[in-house]
PDB file of N, CA and C in Angstrom:
ATOM      1  N   UNK A  19      11.610  11.015  10.793  1.00  0.00           N
ATOM      2  CA  UNK A  19      10.214  11.177  11.162  1.00  0.00           C
ATOM      3  C   UNK A  19       9.461   9.903  10.835  1.00  0.00           C
ATOM      4  N   UNK A  20       8.760   9.387  11.794  1.00  0.00           N
ATOM      5  CA  UNK A  20       8.018   8.153  11.638  1.00  0.00           C
ATOM      6  C   UNK A  20       6.555   8.482  11.352  1.00  0.00           C
ATOM      7  N   UNK A  21       6.036   7.976  10.230  1.00  0.00           N
ATOM      8  CA  UNK A  21       4.666   8.287   9.855  1.00  0.00           C
ATOM      9  C   UNK A  21       3.645   7.589  10.741  1.00  0.00           C
ATOM     10  N   UNK A  22       4.054   6.583  11.489  1.00  0.00           N
ATOM     11  CA  UNK A  22       3.133   5.903  12.391  1.00  0.00           C
ATOM     12  C   UNK A  22       2.759   6.789  13.567  1.00  0.00           C
ATOM     13  N   UNK A  23       3.532   7.829  13.816  1.00  0.00           N
ATOM     14  CA  UNK A  23       3.272   8.718  14.945  1.00  0.00           C
ATOM     15  C   UNK A  23       2.498   9.970  14.557  1.00  0.00           C
ATOM     16  N   UNK A  24       1.866   9.991  13.394  1.00  0.00           N
ATOM     17  CA  UNK A  24       1.123  11.176  12.960  1.00  0.00           C
ATOM     18  C   UNK A  24      -0.078  11.397  13.866  1.00  0.00           C
ATOM     19  N   UNK A  25      -0.867  10.383  14.070  1.00  0.00           N
ATOM     20  CA  UNK A  25      -2.027  10.484  14.938  1.00  0.00           C
ATOM     21  C   UNK A  25      -3.204  11.180  14.268  1.00  0.00           C
ATOM     22  N   UNK A  26      -4.296  11.263  15.004  1.00  0.00           N
ATOM     23  CA  UNK A  26      -5.535  11.847  14.494  1.00  0.00           C
ATOM     24  C   UNK A  26      -5.385  13.343  14.212  1.00  0.00           C
ATOM     25  N   UNK A  27      -4.794  14.135  15.112  1.00  0.00           N
ATOM     26  CA  UNK A  27      -4.660  15.569  14.798  1.00  0.00           C
ATOM     27  C   UNK A  27      -3.843  15.834  13.538  1.00  0.00           C
ATOM     28  N   UNK A  28      -2.787  15.067  13.341  1.00  0.00           N
ATOM     29  CA  UNK A  28      -1.971  15.232  12.145  1.00  0.00           C
ATOM     30  C   UNK A  28      -2.733  14.876  10.885  1.00  0.00           C
ATOM     31  N   UNK A  29      -3.500  13.790  10.939  1.00  0.00           N
ATOM     32  CA  UNK A  29      -4.302  13.411   9.782  1.00  0.00           C
ATOM     33  C   UNK A  29      -5.366  14.461   9.486  1.00  0.00           C
ATOM     34  N   UNK A  30      -5.938  15.032  10.524  1.00  0.00           N
ATOM     35  CA  UNK A  30      -6.944  16.075  10.354  1.00  0.00           C
ATOM     36  C   UNK A  30      -6.331  17.303   9.673  1.00  0.00           C
ATOM     37  N   UNK A  31      -5.139  17.681  10.082  1.00  0.00           N
ATOM     38  CA  UNK A  31      -4.458  18.834   9.474  1.00  0.00           C
ATOM     39  C   UNK A  31      -4.158  18.553   8.010  1.00  0.00           C
ATOM     40  N   UNK A  32      -3.688  17.349   7.704  1.00  0.00           N
ATOM     41  CA  UNK A  32      -3.404  16.982   6.313  1.00  0.00           C
ATOM     42  C   UNK A  32      -4.682  17.023   5.485  1.00  0.00           C
ATOM     43  N   UNK A  33      -5.777  16.506   6.030  1.00  0.00           N
ATOM     44  CA  UNK A  33      -7.051  16.521   5.324  1.00  0.00           C
ATOM     45  C   UNK A  33      -7.514  17.943   5.037  1.00  0.00           C
ATOM     46  N   UNK A  34      -7.368  18.840   6.003  1.00  0.00           N
ATOM     47  CA  UNK A  34      -7.760  20.237   5.804  1.00  0.00           C
ATOM     48  C   UNK A  34      -6.905  20.893   4.724  1.00  0.00           C
ATOM     49  N   UNK A  35      -5.598  20.626   4.724  1.00  0.00           N
ATOM     50  CA  UNK A  35      -4.714  21.204   3.714  1.00  0.00           C
ATOM     51  C   UNK A  35      -5.089  20.693   2.324  1.00  0.00           C
ATOM     52  N   UNK A  36      -5.347  19.395   2.204  1.00  0.00           N
ATOM     53  CA  UNK A  36      -5.748  18.825   0.917  1.00  0.00           C
ATOM     54  C   UNK A  36      -7.081  19.416   0.470  1.00  0.00           C
ATOM     55  N   UNK A  37      -7.999  19.589   1.399  1.00  0.00           N
ATOM     56  CA  UNK A  37      -9.294  20.179   1.083  1.00  0.00           C
ATOM     57  C   UNK A  37      -9.141  21.607   0.579  1.00  0.00           C
ATOM     58  N   UNK A  38      -8.256  22.373   1.192  1.00  0.00           N
ATOM     59  CA  UNK A  38      -8.017  23.752   0.759  1.00  0.00           C
ATOM     60  C   UNK A  38      -7.380  23.777  -0.633  1.00  0.00           C
ATOM     61  N   UNK A  39      -6.423  22.895  -0.870  1.00  0.00           N
ATOM     62  CA  UNK A  39      -5.700  22.897  -2.144  1.00  0.00           C
ATOM     63  C   UNK A  39      -6.595  22.425  -3.296  1.00  0.00           C
ATOM     64  N   UNK A  40      -7.287  21.315  -3.116  1.00  0.00           N
ATOM     65  CA  UNK A  40      -8.027  20.701  -4.219  1.00  0.00           C
ATOM     66  C   UNK A  40      -9.515  21.019  -4.223  1.00  0.00           C
ATOM     67  N   UNK A  41     -10.061  21.426  -3.118  1.00  0.00           N
ATOM     68  CA  UNK A  41     -11.488  21.729  -3.052  1.00  0.00           C
ATOM     69  C   UNK A  41     -12.313  20.493  -2.747  1.00  0.00           C
ATOM     70  N   UNK A  42     -13.542  20.702  -2.304  1.00  0.00           N
ATOM     71  CA  UNK A  42     -14.378  19.571  -1.877  1.00  0.00           C
ATOM     72  C   UNK A  42     -14.824  18.667  -3.023  1.00  0.00           C
ATOM     73  N   UNK A  43     -14.860  19.177  -4.237  1.00  0.00           N
ATOM     74  CA  UNK A  43     -15.324  18.349  -5.358  1.00  0.00           C
ATOM     75  C   UNK A  43     -14.285  17.337  -5.804  1.00  0.00           C
ATOM     76  N   UNK A  44     -13.027  17.647  -5.648  1.00  0.00           N
ATOM     77  CA  UNK A  44     -11.947  16.737  -6.057  1.00  0.00           C
ATOM     78  C   UNK A  44     -11.585  15.732  -4.963  1.00  0.00           C
ATOM     79  N   UNK A  45     -11.999  15.984  -3.744  1.00  0.00           N
ATOM     80  CA  UNK A  45     -11.601  15.132  -2.627  1.00  0.00           C
ATOM     81  C   UNK A  45     -12.025  13.667  -2.812  1.00  0.00           C
ATOM     82  N   UNK A  46     -13.262  13.374  -3.239  1.00  0.00           N
ATOM     83  CA  UNK A  46     -13.614  11.957  -3.457  1.00  0.00           C
ATOM     84  C   UNK A  46     -12.770  11.286  -4.537  1.00  0.00           C
ATOM     85  N   UNK A  47     -12.431  12.028  -5.582  1.00  0.00           N
ATOM     86  CA  UNK A  47     -11.596  11.460  -6.638  1.00  0.00           C
ATOM     87  C   UNK A  47     -10.203  11.137  -6.112  1.00  0.00           C
ATOM     88  N   UNK A  48      -9.667  12.026  -5.306  1.00  0.00           N
ATOM     89  CA  UNK A  48      -8.337  11.802  -4.719  1.00  0.00           C
ATOM     90  C   UNK A  48      -8.377  10.597  -3.789  1.00  0.00           C
ATOM     91  N   UNK A  49      -9.427  10.504  -2.986  1.00  0.00           N
ATOM     92  CA  UNK A  49      -9.574   9.364  -2.072  1.00  0.00           C
ATOM     93  C   UNK A  49      -9.672   8.053  -2.824  1.00  0.00           C
ATOM     94  N   UNK A  50     -10.425   8.045  -3.914  1.00  0.00           N
ATOM     95  CA  UNK A  50     -10.559   6.830  -4.716  1.00  0.00           C
ATOM     96  C   UNK A  50      -9.224   6.441  -5.334  1.00  0.00           C
ATOM     97  N   UNK A  51      -8.478   7.424  -5.817  1.00  0.00           N
ATOM     98  CA  UNK A  51      -7.173   7.140  -6.414  1.00  0.00           C
ATOM     99  C   UNK A  51      -6.209   6.574  -5.376  1.00  0.00           C
ATOM    100  N   UNK A  52      -6.213   7.148  -4.184  1.00  0.00           N
ATOM    101  CA  UNK A  52      -5.344   6.642  -3.108  1.00  0.00           C
ATOM    102  C   UNK A  52      -5.754   5.225  -2.729  1.00  0.00           C
ATOM    103  N   UNK A  53      -7.056   4.968  -2.639  1.00  0.00           N
ATOM    104  CA  UNK A  53      -7.539   3.629  -2.317  1.00  0.00           C
ATOM    105  C   UNK A  53      -7.127   2.599  -3.354  1.00  0.00           C
ATOM    106  N   UNK A  54      -7.262   2.953  -4.636  1.00  0.00           N
ATOM    107  CA  UNK A  54      -6.853   2.035  -5.702  1.00  0.00           C
ATOM    108  C   UNK A  54      -5.352   1.768  -5.651  1.00  0.00           C
ATOM    109  N   UNK A  55      -4.589   2.816  -5.383  1.00  0.00           N
ATOM    110  CA  UNK A  55      -3.139   2.671  -5.304  1.00  0.00           C
ATOM    111  C   UNK A  55      -2.745   1.731  -4.174  1.00  0.00           C
ATOM    112  N   UNK A  56      -3.354   1.910  -3.003  1.00  0.00           N
ATOM    113  CA  UNK A  56      -3.049   1.030  -1.874  1.00  0.00           C
ATOM    114  C   UNK A  56      -3.469  -0.405  -2.164  1.00  0.00           C
ATOM    115  N   UNK A  57      -4.607  -0.569  -2.812  1.00  0.00           N
ATOM    116  CA  UNK A  57      -5.082  -1.906  -3.160  1.00  0.00           C
ATOM    117  C   UNK A  57      -4.114  -2.602  -4.106  1.00  0.00           C
ATOM    118  N   UNK A  58      -3.656  -1.888  -5.124  1.00  0.00           N
ATOM    119  CA  UNK A  58      -2.690  -2.457  -6.065  1.00  0.00           C
ATOM    120  C   UNK A  58      -1.367  -2.784  -5.377  1.00  0.00           C
ATOM    121  N   UNK A  59      -0.939  -1.922  -4.466  1.00  0.00           N
ATOM    122  CA  UNK A  59       0.301  -2.174  -3.737  1.00  0.00           C
ATOM    123  C   UNK A  59       0.184  -3.441  -2.901  1.00  0.00           C
ATOM    124  N   UNK A  60      -0.933  -3.601  -2.193  1.00  0.00           N
ATOM    125  CA  UNK A  60      -1.135  -4.803  -1.380  1.00  0.00           C
ATOM    126  C   UNK A  60      -1.159  -6.056  -2.256  1.00  0.00           C
ATOM    127  N   UNK A  61      -1.834  -5.956  -3.406  1.00  0.00           N
ATOM    128  CA  UNK A  61      -1.908  -7.101  -4.310  1.00  0.00           C
ATOM    129  C   UNK A  61      -0.520  -7.468  -4.821  1.00  0.00           C
ATOM    130  N   UNK A  62       0.254  -6.475  -5.194  1.00  0.00           N
ATOM    131  CA  UNK A  62       1.610  -6.732  -5.687  1.00  0.00           C
ATOM    132  C   UNK A  62       2.491  -7.343  -4.600  1.00  0.00           C
ATOM    133  N   UNK A  63       2.386  -6.822  -3.396  1.00  0.00           N
ATOM    134  CA  UNK A  63       3.173  -7.358  -2.282  1.00  0.00           C
ATOM    135  C   UNK A  63       2.781  -8.808  -2.006  1.00  0.00           C
ATOM    136  N   UNK A  64       1.501  -9.107  -2.055  1.00  0.00           N
ATOM    137  CA  UNK A  64       1.019 -10.472  -1.829  1.00  0.00           C
ATOM    138  C   UNK A  64       1.544 -11.397  -2.923  1.00  0.00           C
ATOM    139  N   UNK A  65       1.508 -10.940  -4.174  1.00  0.00           N
ATOM    140  CA  UNK A  65       2.015 -11.752  -5.280  1.00  0.00           C
ATOM    141  C   UNK A  65       3.509 -12.027  -5.134  1.00  0.00           C
ATOM    142  N   UNK A  66       4.251 -11.036  -4.716  1.00  0.00           N
ATOM    143  CA  UNK A  66       5.691 -11.215  -4.520  1.00  0.00           C
ATOM    144  C   UNK A  66       5.958 -12.239  -3.423  1.00  0.00           C
ATOM    145  N   UNK A  67       5.198 -12.154  -2.340  1.00  0.00           N
ATOM    146  CA  UNK A  67       5.385 -13.110  -1.245  1.00  0.00           C
ATOM    147  C   UNK A  67       5.037 -14.533  -1.699  1.00  0.00           C
ATOM    148  N   UNK A  68       3.972 -14.683  -2.483  1.00  0.00           N
ATOM    149  CA  UNK A  68       3.601 -16.004  -2.988  1.00  0.00           C
ATOM    150  C   UNK A  68       4.674 -16.541  -3.925  1.00  0.00           C
ATOM    151  N   UNK A  69       5.219 -15.683  -4.782  1.00  0.00           N
ATOM    152  CA  UNK A  69       6.293 -16.104  -5.685  1.00  0.00           C
ATOM    153  C   UNK A  69       7.521 -16.553  -4.895  1.00  0.00           C
ATOM    154  N   UNK A  70       7.837 -15.825  -3.843  1.00  0.00           N
ATOM    155  CA  UNK A  70       8.984 -16.183  -3.007  1.00  0.00           C
ATOM    156  C   UNK A  70       8.776 -17.546  -2.350  1.00  0.00           C
ATOM    157  N   UNK A  71       7.546 -17.832  -1.903  1.00  0.00           N
ATOM    158  CA  UNK A  71       7.254 -19.127  -1.291  1.00  0.00           C
ATOM    159  C   UNK A  71       7.424 -20.251  -2.304  1.00  0.00           C
ATOM    160  N   UNK A  72       6.977 -20.025  -3.539  1.00  0.00           N
ATOM    161  CA  UNK A  72       7.113 -21.038  -4.585  1.00  0.00           C
ATOM    162  C   UNK A  72       8.594 -21.289  -4.877  1.00  0.00           C
ATOM    163  N   UNK A  73       9.376 -20.241  -4.950  1.00  0.00           N
ATOM    164  CA  UNK A  73      10.808 -20.377  -5.211  1.00  0.00           C
ATOM    165  C   UNK A  73      11.482 -21.165  -4.088  1.00  0.00           C
ATOM    166  N   UNK A  74      11.107 -20.877  -2.845  1.00  0.00           N
ATOM    167  CA  UNK A  74      11.699 -21.597  -1.713  1.00  0.00           C
ATOM    168  C   UNK A  74      11.335 -23.076  -1.755  1.00  0.00           C
ATOM    169  N   UNK A  75      10.091 -23.403  -2.101  1.00  0.00           N
ATOM    170  CA  UNK A  75       9.668 -24.797  -2.178  1.00  0.00           C
ATOM    171  C   UNK A  75      10.419 -25.531  -3.273  1.00  0.00           C
ATOM    172  N   UNK A  76      10.586 -24.900  -4.425  1.00  0.00           N
ATOM    173  CA  UNK A  76      11.297 -25.531  -5.538  1.00  0.00           C
ATOM    174  C   UNK A  76      12.761 -25.755  -5.179  1.00  0.00           C
ATOM    175  N   UNK A  77      13.384 -24.774  -4.549  1.00  0.00           N
ATOM    176  CA  UNK A  77      14.797 -24.935  -4.201  1.00  0.00           C
ATOM    177  C   UNK A  77      14.987 -26.009  -3.138  1.00  0.00           C
ATOM    178  N   UNK A  78      14.052 -26.166  -2.219  1.00  0.00           N
ATOM    179  CA  UNK A  78      14.154 -27.239  -1.209  1.00  0.00           C
ATOM    180  C   UNK A  78      14.000 -28.601  -1.869  1.00  0.00           C
ATOM    181  N   UNK A  79      13.073 -28.708  -2.843  1.00  0.00           N
ATOM    182  CA  UNK A  79      12.908 -29.982  -3.538  1.00  0.00           C
ATOM    183  C   UNK A  79      14.178 -30.347  -4.310  1.00  0.00           C
ATOM    184  N   UNK A  80      14.808 -29.348  -4.925  1.00  0.00           N
ATOM    185  CA  UNK A  80      16.036 -29.604  -5.674  1.00  0.00           C
ATOM    186  C   UNK A  80      17.166 -30.026  -4.748  1.00  0.00           C
ATOM    187  N   UNK A  81      17.236 -29.427  -3.550  1.00  0.00           N
ATOM    188  CA  UNK A  81      18.266 -29.807  -2.584  1.00  0.00           C
ATOM    189  C   UNK A  81      18.077 -31.238  -2.105  1.00  0.00           C
ATOM    190  N   UNK A  82      16.834 -31.614  -1.856  1.00  0.00           N
ATOM    191  CA  UNK A  82      16.540 -32.963  -1.357  1.00  0.00           C
ATOM    192  C   UNK A  82      16.726 -34.031  -2.430  1.00  0.00           C
ATOM    193  N   UNK A  83      16.478 -33.699  -3.666  1.00  0.00           N
ATOM    194  CA  UNK A  83      16.588 -34.710  -4.725  1.00  0.00           C
ATOM    195  C   UNK A  83      18.004 -34.827  -5.282  1.00  0.00           C
ATOM    196  N   UNK A  84      18.800 -33.818  -5.082  1.00  0.00           N
ATOM    197  CA  UNK A  84      20.098 -33.872  -5.740  1.00  0.00           C
ATOM    198  C   UNK A  84      21.216 -33.596  -4.893  1.00  0.00           C
TER     199      UNK A  84
END
């Protein structure tokens, strides 16, 4: 199952189920937690990519010098 094919109706159904389970008062807290989690994931992925670029540059310099 590919999550990219959920679409608007699927997201709406998920939102309704979450609303029923947690109630309207907890929904903003859940949304904030999900947002923070995604933000941290993006930051970590970006840091990993930057580290990989630095490693590649260092290894190329070592190949050229030695």
